[in-house]
PDB file of C-alpha atoms in Angstrom:
ATOM      1  CA  ASP A  25       0.021  -0.012   0.164  1.00  0.00           C
ATOM      2  CA  THR A  26       1.836   2.976  -0.748  1.00  0.00           C
ATOM      3  CA  GLY A  27      -0.883   5.283   0.565  1.00  0.00           C
ATOM      4  CA  VAL A  28      -0.697   7.600   3.579  1.00  0.00           C
ATOM      5  CA  SER A  29      -0.536   5.250   6.575  1.00  0.00           C
ATOM      6  CA  GLN A  30      -0.892   6.096  10.264  1.00  0.00           C
ATOM      7  CA  ASP A  31      -0.835   4.266  13.759  1.00  0.00           C
ATOM      8  CA  PRO A  32      -2.235   3.386  15.862  1.00  0.00           C
ATOM      9  CA  ARG A  33      -5.663   2.943  14.354  1.00  0.00           C
ATOM     10  CA  HIS A  34      -7.309   3.258  17.808  1.00  0.00           C
ATOM     11  CA  LYS A  35      -6.353   4.408  20.935  1.00  0.00           C
ATOM     12  CA  ILE A  36      -8.086   4.297  24.185  1.00  0.00           C
ATOM     13  CA  THR A  37      -6.063   6.445  27.469  1.00  0.00           C
ATOM     14  CA  LYS A  38      -7.386   7.605  30.433  1.00  0.00           C
ATOM     15  CA  ARG A  39      -7.111  11.792  31.340  1.00  0.00           C
ATOM     16  CA  GLY A  40      -4.191  12.683  32.126  1.00  0.00           C
ATOM     17  CA  GLN A  41      -1.888  10.161  30.338  1.00  0.00           C
ATOM     18  CA  ASN A  42       0.631  10.910  27.043  1.00  0.00           C
ATOM     19  CA  VAL A  43      -0.056   9.590  23.934  1.00  0.00           C
ATOM     20  CA  THR A  44       1.862   9.640  20.561  1.00  0.00           C
ATOM     21  CA  PHE A  45       0.868   9.027  16.969  1.00  0.00           C
ATOM     22  CA  ARG A  46       2.488   7.899  13.977  1.00  0.00           C
ATOM     23  CA  CYS A  47       2.252   9.171  10.393  1.00  0.00           C
ATOM     24  CA  ASP A  48       3.631   7.907   7.636  1.00  0.00           C
ATOM     25  CA  PRO A  49       3.327   9.713   4.270  1.00  0.00           C
ATOM     26  CA  ILE A  50       3.153   8.546   0.545  1.00  0.00           C
ATOM     27  CA  SER A  51       6.833   8.461  -0.728  1.00  0.00           C
ATOM     28  CA  GLU A  52       8.552  11.713  -1.661  1.00  0.00           C
ATOM     29  CA  HIS A  53       5.596  13.904  -0.536  1.00  0.00           C
ATOM     30  CA  ASN A  54       7.214  16.828   0.909  1.00  0.00           C
ATOM     31  CA  ARG A  55       4.667  18.174   3.028  1.00  0.00           C
ATOM     32  CA  LEU A  56       2.827  16.690   5.647  1.00  0.00           C
ATOM     33  CA  TYR A  57      -0.313  17.999   7.364  1.00  0.00           C
ATOM     34  CA  TRP A  58      -2.322  17.042  10.688  1.00  0.00           C
ATOM     35  CA  TYR A  59      -6.048  17.605  11.125  1.00  0.00           C
ATOM     36  CA  ARG A  60      -8.421  16.836  13.929  1.00  0.00           C
ATOM     37  CA  GLN A  61     -12.028  15.703  13.443  1.00  0.00           C
ATOM     38  CA  THR A  62     -14.847  15.129  15.847  1.00  0.00           C
ATOM     39  CA  LEU A  63     -18.124  13.606  15.002  1.00  0.00           C
ATOM     40  CA  GLY A  64     -20.337  15.453  12.457  1.00  0.00           C
ATOM     41  CA  GLN A  65     -17.477  18.372  11.497  1.00  0.00           C
ATOM     42  CA  GLY A  66     -14.852  18.413   8.687  1.00  0.00           C
ATOM     43  CA  PRO A  67     -11.168  18.077   9.673  1.00  0.00           C
ATOM     44  CA  GLU A  68      -9.792  21.383  11.353  1.00  0.00           C
ATOM     45  CA  PHE A  69      -6.618  22.442  11.046  1.00  0.00           C
ATOM     46  CA  LEU A  70      -3.552  21.360  13.618  1.00  0.00           C
ATOM     47  CA  THR A  71       0.152  22.175  11.943  1.00  0.00           C
ATOM     48  CA  TYR A  72       1.700  21.337   8.797  1.00  0.00           C
ATOM     49  CA  PHE A  73       5.604  20.443   7.709  1.00  0.00           C
ATOM     50  CA  GLN A  74       7.549  21.073   4.646  1.00  0.00           C
ATOM     51  CA  ASN A  75      10.357  18.796   4.899  1.00  0.00           C
ATOM     52  CA  GLU A  76      11.183  18.665   8.330  1.00  0.00           C
ATOM     53  CA  ALA A  77      10.367  22.270   9.119  1.00  0.00           C
ATOM     54  CA  GLN A  78       7.338  22.913  10.611  1.00  0.00           C
ATOM     55  CA  LEU A  79       5.820  25.922   8.939  1.00  0.00           C
ATOM     56  CA  GLU A  80       2.606  26.220  10.696  1.00  0.00           C
ATOM     57  CA  LYS A  81       0.538  25.488  13.698  1.00  0.00           C
ATOM     58  CA  SER A  82      -3.220  26.257  14.408  1.00  0.00           C
ATOM     59  CA  ARG A  83      -3.593  28.911  17.539  1.00  0.00           C
ATOM     60  CA  LEU A  84      -6.068  25.547  18.330  1.00  0.00           C
ATOM     61  CA  LEU A  85      -3.017  23.913  19.191  1.00  0.00           C
ATOM     62  CA  SER A  86      -2.408  23.883  22.971  1.00  0.00           C
ATOM     63  CA  ASP A  87       1.026  23.813  24.175  1.00  0.00           C
ATOM     64  CA  ARG A  88      -0.081  20.085  25.481  1.00  0.00           C
ATOM     65  CA  PHE A  89       0.178  19.376  21.557  1.00  0.00           C
ATOM     66  CA  SER A  90       3.914  18.615  19.695  1.00  0.00           C
ATOM     67  CA  ALA A  91       4.861  17.421  16.288  1.00  0.00           C
ATOM     68  CA  GLU A  92       7.567  16.682  14.681  1.00  0.00           C
ATOM     69  CA  ARG A  93       9.247  15.363  11.108  1.00  0.00           C
ATOM     70  CA  PRO A  94      12.863  14.843  12.322  1.00  0.00           C
ATOM     71  CA  LYS A  95      14.131  13.556   9.296  1.00  0.00           C
ATOM     72  CA  GLY A  96      11.027  14.766   6.742  1.00  0.00           C
ATOM     73  CA  SER A  97       9.735  11.793   6.075  1.00  0.00           C
ATOM     74  CA  PHE A  98       7.511  10.422   8.793  1.00  0.00           C
ATOM     75  CA  SER A  99       5.980  12.266  11.422  1.00  0.00           C
ATOM     76  CA  THR A 100       4.549  11.857  15.339  1.00  0.00           C
ATOM     77  CA  LEU A 101       1.897  14.074  16.936  1.00  0.00           C
ATOM     78  CA  GLU A 102       2.344  13.734  20.826  1.00  0.00           C
ATOM     79  CA  ILE A 103      -0.534  15.030  23.095  1.00  0.00           C
ATOM     80  CA  GLN A 104       0.605  15.379  26.357  1.00  0.00           C
ATOM     81  CA  ARG A 105      -1.658  15.252  29.651  1.00  0.00           C
ATOM     82  CA  THR A 106      -4.720  14.064  27.813  1.00  0.00           C
ATOM     83  CA  GLU A 107      -8.454  15.416  28.244  1.00  0.00           C
ATOM     84  CA  GLN A 108     -11.409  14.640  27.643  1.00  0.00           C
ATOM     85  CA  GLY A 109     -12.070  17.157  25.032  1.00  0.00           C
ATOM     86  CA  ASP A 110      -9.076  15.588  23.114  1.00  0.00           C
ATOM     87  CA  SER A 111     -11.004  12.746  21.801  1.00  0.00           C
ATOM     88  CA  ALA A 112     -11.291  12.909  18.459  1.00  0.00           C
ATOM     89  CA  MET A 113      -9.968  11.248  15.146  1.00  0.00           C
ATOM     90  CA  TYR A 114      -6.441  12.595  14.297  1.00  0.00           C
ATOM     91  CA  LEU A 115      -5.891  12.395  10.302  1.00  0.00           C
ATOM     92  CA  CYS A 116      -2.813  12.956   8.528  1.00  0.00           C
ATOM     93  CA  ALA A 117      -2.347  13.840   4.878  1.00  0.00           C
ATOM     94  CA  SER A 118       0.379  14.670   2.959  1.00  0.00           C
ATOM     95  CA  SER A 119       1.253  16.277  -0.430  1.00  0.00           C
ATOM     96  CA  LEU A 120       4.200  17.251  -3.332  1.00  0.00           C
ATOM     97  CA  ALA A 121       1.528  20.089  -5.011  1.00  0.00           C
ATOM     98  CA  TYR A 122      -2.085  21.110  -4.418  1.00  0.00           C
ATOM     99  CA  GLU A 123      -3.764  17.733  -3.724  1.00  0.00           C
ATOM    100  CA  GLN A 124      -3.855  16.086   0.023  1.00  0.00           C
ATOM    101  CA  PHE A 125      -4.138  12.852   0.568  1.00  0.00           C
ATOM    102  CA  PHE A 126      -5.836  11.898   3.895  1.00  0.00           C
ATOM    103  CA  GLY A 127      -4.399   8.648   6.229  1.00  0.00           C
ATOM    104  CA  PRO A 128      -7.293   6.425   7.644  1.00  0.00           C
ATOM    105  CA  GLY A 129      -6.811   8.650  10.862  1.00  0.00           C
ATOM    106  CA  THR A 130      -6.047   7.380  14.522  1.00  0.00           C
ATOM    107  CA  ARG A 131      -8.882   7.571  16.986  1.00  0.00           C
ATOM    108  CA  LEU A 132      -8.463   8.640  20.258  1.00  0.00           C
ATOM    109  CA  THR A 133     -10.775   8.153  23.034  1.00  0.00           C
ATOM    110  CA  VAL A 134     -10.029   9.711  26.394  1.00  0.00           C
ATOM    111  CA  LEU A 135     -11.475   8.230  29.333  1.00  0.00           C
TER     112      LEU A 135
ATOM    113  CA  GLY B  21      -8.109  33.325   8.605  1.00  0.00           C
ATOM    114  CA  GLU B  22     -10.054  31.614   6.121  1.00  0.00           C
ATOM    115  CA  ASN B  23     -13.867  30.755   6.867  1.00  0.00           C
ATOM    116  CA  VAL B  24     -15.543  28.272   4.274  1.00  0.00           C
ATOM    117  CA  GLU B  25     -19.553  28.186   4.938  1.00  0.00           C
ATOM    118  CA  GLN B  26     -21.116  24.898   3.222  1.00  0.00           C
ATOM    119  CA  HIS B  27     -25.049  23.987   2.535  1.00  0.00           C
ATOM    120  CA  PRO B  28     -27.192  22.385   2.821  1.00  0.00           C
ATOM    121  CA  SER B  29     -26.477  19.901   5.745  1.00  0.00           C
ATOM    122  CA  THR B  30     -28.153  17.300   4.461  1.00  0.00           C
ATOM    123  CA  LEU B  31     -29.895  16.320   1.206  1.00  0.00           C
ATOM    124  CA  SER B  32     -31.968  13.484  -0.169  1.00  0.00           C
ATOM    125  CA  VAL B  33     -32.463  12.700  -3.390  1.00  0.00           C
ATOM    126  CA  GLN B  34     -33.558   9.972  -5.660  1.00  0.00           C
ATOM    127  CA  GLU B  35     -31.392   7.661  -7.981  1.00  0.00           C
ATOM    128  CA  GLY B  36     -30.736   9.402 -10.888  1.00  0.00           C
ATOM    129  CA  ASP B  37     -31.316  12.625  -9.875  1.00  0.00           C
ATOM    130  CA  SER B  38     -28.754  15.700  -9.687  1.00  0.00           C
ATOM    131  CA  ALA B  39     -27.231  16.939  -6.189  1.00  0.00           C
ATOM    132  CA  VAL B  40     -25.990  20.377  -5.597  1.00  0.00           C
ATOM    133  CA  ILE B  41     -23.525  21.287  -2.676  1.00  0.00           C
ATOM    134  CA  LYS B  42     -22.964  25.144  -2.048  1.00  0.00           C
ATOM    135  CA  CYS B  43     -19.438  26.678  -0.154  1.00  0.00           C
ATOM    136  CA  THR B  44     -18.547  30.378   0.294  1.00  0.00           C
ATOM    137  CA  TYR B  45     -15.322  31.633   1.302  1.00  0.00           C
ATOM    138  CA  SER B  46     -13.922  34.557   3.075  1.00  0.00           C
ATOM    139  CA  ASP B  47     -10.505  34.415   2.155  1.00  0.00           C
ATOM    140  CA  SER B  48      -9.795  36.356  -1.239  1.00  0.00           C
ATOM    141  CA  ALA B  49      -6.267  34.762  -1.011  1.00  0.00           C
ATOM    142  CA  SER B  50      -7.415  31.387  -1.419  1.00  0.00           C
ATOM    143  CA  ASN B  51      -6.581  29.774  -4.497  1.00  0.00           C
ATOM    144  CA  TYR B  52      -7.698  26.268  -3.976  1.00  0.00           C
ATOM    145  CA  PHE B  53     -10.720  24.463  -3.562  1.00  0.00           C
ATOM    146  CA  PRO B  54     -11.452  20.860  -3.013  1.00  0.00           C
ATOM    147  CA  TRP B  55     -13.972  18.295  -2.421  1.00  0.00           C
ATOM    148  CA  TYR B  56     -13.126  15.585  -0.603  1.00  0.00           C
ATOM    149  CA  LYS B  57     -15.901  11.948   0.001  1.00  0.00           C
ATOM    150  CA  GLN B  58     -15.639  10.370   3.057  1.00  0.00           C
ATOM    151  CA  GLU B  59     -18.200   7.389   3.463  1.00  0.00           C
ATOM    152  CA  LEU B  60     -18.311   6.477   7.347  1.00  0.00           C
ATOM    153  CA  GLY B  61     -15.189   5.373   9.265  1.00  0.00           C
ATOM    154  CA  LYS B  62     -13.290   5.982   6.220  1.00  0.00           C
ATOM    155  CA  ARG B  63     -10.649   8.593   5.217  1.00  0.00           C
ATOM    156  CA  PRO B  64     -11.524  11.563   3.447  1.00  0.00           C
ATOM    157  CA  GLN B  65     -11.307  11.075  -0.440  1.00  0.00           C
ATOM    158  CA  LEU B  66     -10.323  13.863  -3.098  1.00  0.00           C
ATOM    159  CA  ILE B  67     -12.992  13.129  -5.307  1.00  0.00           C
ATOM    160  CA  ILE B  68     -12.071  16.817  -7.222  1.00  0.00           C
ATOM    161  CA  ASP B  69     -10.543  20.101  -7.434  1.00  0.00           C
ATOM    162  CA  ILE B  70     -10.540  23.264  -9.019  1.00  0.00           C
ATOM    163  CA  ARG B  71      -7.954  26.465  -8.955  1.00  0.00           C
ATOM    164  CA  SER B  72      -8.965  29.929  -8.899  1.00  0.00           C
ATOM    165  CA  ASN B  73      -7.358  30.187 -12.744  1.00  0.00           C
ATOM    166  CA  VAL B  74     -10.388  27.854 -13.805  1.00  0.00           C
ATOM    167  CA  GLY B  75     -13.952  28.389 -13.510  1.00  0.00           C
ATOM    168  CA  GLU B  76     -15.405  24.926 -14.128  1.00  0.00           C
ATOM    169  CA  LYS B  77     -13.652  21.408 -13.830  1.00  0.00           C
ATOM    170  CA  LYS B  78     -15.576  18.520 -14.954  1.00  0.00           C
ATOM    171  CA  ASP B  79     -14.587  14.681 -14.186  1.00  0.00           C
ATOM    172  CA  GLN B  80     -17.631  12.175 -15.639  1.00  0.00           C
ATOM    173  CA  ARG B  81     -20.804  12.403 -13.203  1.00  0.00           C
ATOM    174  CA  ILE B  82     -19.311  15.322 -10.890  1.00  0.00           C
ATOM    175  CA  ALA B  83     -18.369  19.045 -11.531  1.00  0.00           C
ATOM    176  CA  VAL B  84     -17.739  21.494  -9.918  1.00  0.00           C
ATOM    177  CA  THR B  85     -17.659  25.441 -10.273  1.00  0.00           C
ATOM    178  CA  LEU B  86     -16.106  29.063  -9.150  1.00  0.00           C
ATOM    179  CA  ASN B  87     -17.008  32.158  -8.681  1.00  0.00           C
ATOM    180  CA  LYS B  88     -13.994  33.841  -7.712  1.00  0.00           C
ATOM    181  CA  THR B  89     -15.771  37.660  -7.351  1.00  0.00           C
ATOM    182  CA  ALA B  90     -18.880  36.315  -5.225  1.00  0.00           C
ATOM    183  CA  LYS B  91     -16.459  34.080  -3.189  1.00  0.00           C
ATOM    184  CA  HIS B  92     -18.498  30.755  -4.012  1.00  0.00           C
ATOM    185  CA  PHE B  93     -18.225  27.442  -5.385  1.00  0.00           C
ATOM    186  CA  SER B  94     -20.105  24.451  -5.665  1.00  0.00           C
ATOM    187  CA  LEU B  95     -20.220  20.536  -6.660  1.00  0.00           C
ATOM    188  CA  HIS B  96     -22.789  19.044  -8.765  1.00  0.00           C
ATOM    189  CA  ILE B  97     -23.394  15.480  -8.949  1.00  0.00           C
ATOM    190  CA  THR B  98     -25.538  14.284 -12.209  1.00  0.00           C
ATOM    191  CA  GLU B  99     -27.068  10.968 -12.266  1.00  0.00           C
ATOM    192  CA  THR B 100     -26.533  10.109  -8.684  1.00  0.00           C
ATOM    193  CA  GLN B 101     -26.400   6.201  -7.542  1.00  0.00           C
ATOM    194  CA  PRO B 102     -26.530   4.807  -4.256  1.00  0.00           C
ATOM    195  CA  GLU B 103     -22.733   4.483  -3.506  1.00  0.00           C
ATOM    196  CA  ASP B 104     -22.756   8.581  -3.645  1.00  0.00           C
ATOM    197  CA  SER B 105     -24.432   8.233  -0.779  1.00  0.00           C
ATOM    198  CA  ALA B 106     -21.673   9.588   1.816  1.00  0.00           C
ATOM    199  CA  VAL B 107     -20.441  12.917   3.475  1.00  0.00           C
ATOM    200  CA  TYR B 108     -19.094  15.379   1.080  1.00  0.00           C
ATOM    201  CA  PHE B 109     -16.303  18.270   2.567  1.00  0.00           C
ATOM    202  CA  CYS B 110     -15.690  21.146   0.736  1.00  0.00           C
ATOM    203  CA  ALA B 111     -12.493  23.064   1.381  1.00  0.00           C
ATOM    204  CA  GLY B 112     -10.800  26.149   0.606  1.00  0.00           C
ATOM    205  CA  GLY B 113      -6.918  26.959   1.134  1.00  0.00           C
ATOM    206  CA  THR B 114      -3.962  28.109  -0.445  1.00  0.00           C
ATOM    207  CA  SER B 115      -1.467  26.290  -2.779  1.00  0.00           C
ATOM    208  CA  TYR B 116       0.555  23.822  -0.741  1.00  0.00           C
ATOM    209  CA  GLY B 117      -0.876  25.372   2.163  1.00  0.00           C
ATOM    210  CA  LYS B 118      -3.209  24.357   4.760  1.00  0.00           C
ATOM    211  CA  LEU B 119      -7.111  23.851   3.866  1.00  0.00           C
ATOM    212  CA  THR B 120      -9.537  24.776   5.856  1.00  0.00           C
ATOM    213  CA  PHE B 121     -12.987  23.011   5.403  1.00  0.00           C
ATOM    214  CA  GLY B 122     -16.948  23.331   5.522  1.00  0.00           C
ATOM    215  CA  GLN B 123     -19.222  21.500   8.282  1.00  0.00           C
ATOM    216  CA  GLY B 124     -20.294  18.811   5.976  1.00  0.00           C
ATOM    217  CA  THR B 125     -23.335  17.491   3.853  1.00  0.00           C
ATOM    218  CA  ILE B 126     -24.615  14.168   4.390  1.00  0.00           C
ATOM    219  CA  LEU B 127     -26.095  13.389   0.915  1.00  0.00           C
ATOM    220  CA  THR B 128     -28.293  10.315   0.733  1.00  0.00           C
ATOM    221  CA  VAL B 129     -29.320   8.432  -2.516  1.00  0.00           C
ATOM    222  CA  HIS B 130     -32.472   6.741  -2.102  1.00  0.00           C
ATOM    223  CA  PRO B 131     -32.834   3.424  -5.105  1.00  0.00           C
TER     224      PRO B 131
END
């Protein structure tokens, strides 16, 4: 499968715990995006990278959230001290030009 | 920042009828407008997109129109089929940058 992949697909955690998600973009795609989607809503932008540089972060992204793309390939999104409001689908997308291709997402449930 | 409004929120049609979904955007700097289809539990899939130097684009039963002056764009699906049933999202953004999504339209095609 040469599409965007994400791991894990599902994560259940207790409030206050830290979680980390991984995204592997389509090979050679230099841009990688993180979005969050809650039930009944469209994806909401969190942050994006061009190669290893983080170019933009949403103001919605609190300091509990951090993302990295250390070698310009895969990316990780970490949420520290999770809250129930963090429960959502976390989507990753990658692009080489205009078109953004999404991964299957990681569904986070915070109990 | 960009704000994208999408209407209607739900749309029910008979098989073979046409479906039209409309979106407006606020940021005149936006120049890229994709449409995504999302089936239940699946990733958003790009179905068609349009750039601001084009007024209309068609791909088989799907077409998108863009009116830059009025800042609105529309998705047209002709000869609808039950497999077209899904949630459709419009989005706006600048080339290579983040996308701002509309709230989504639940399309139901009745056989």
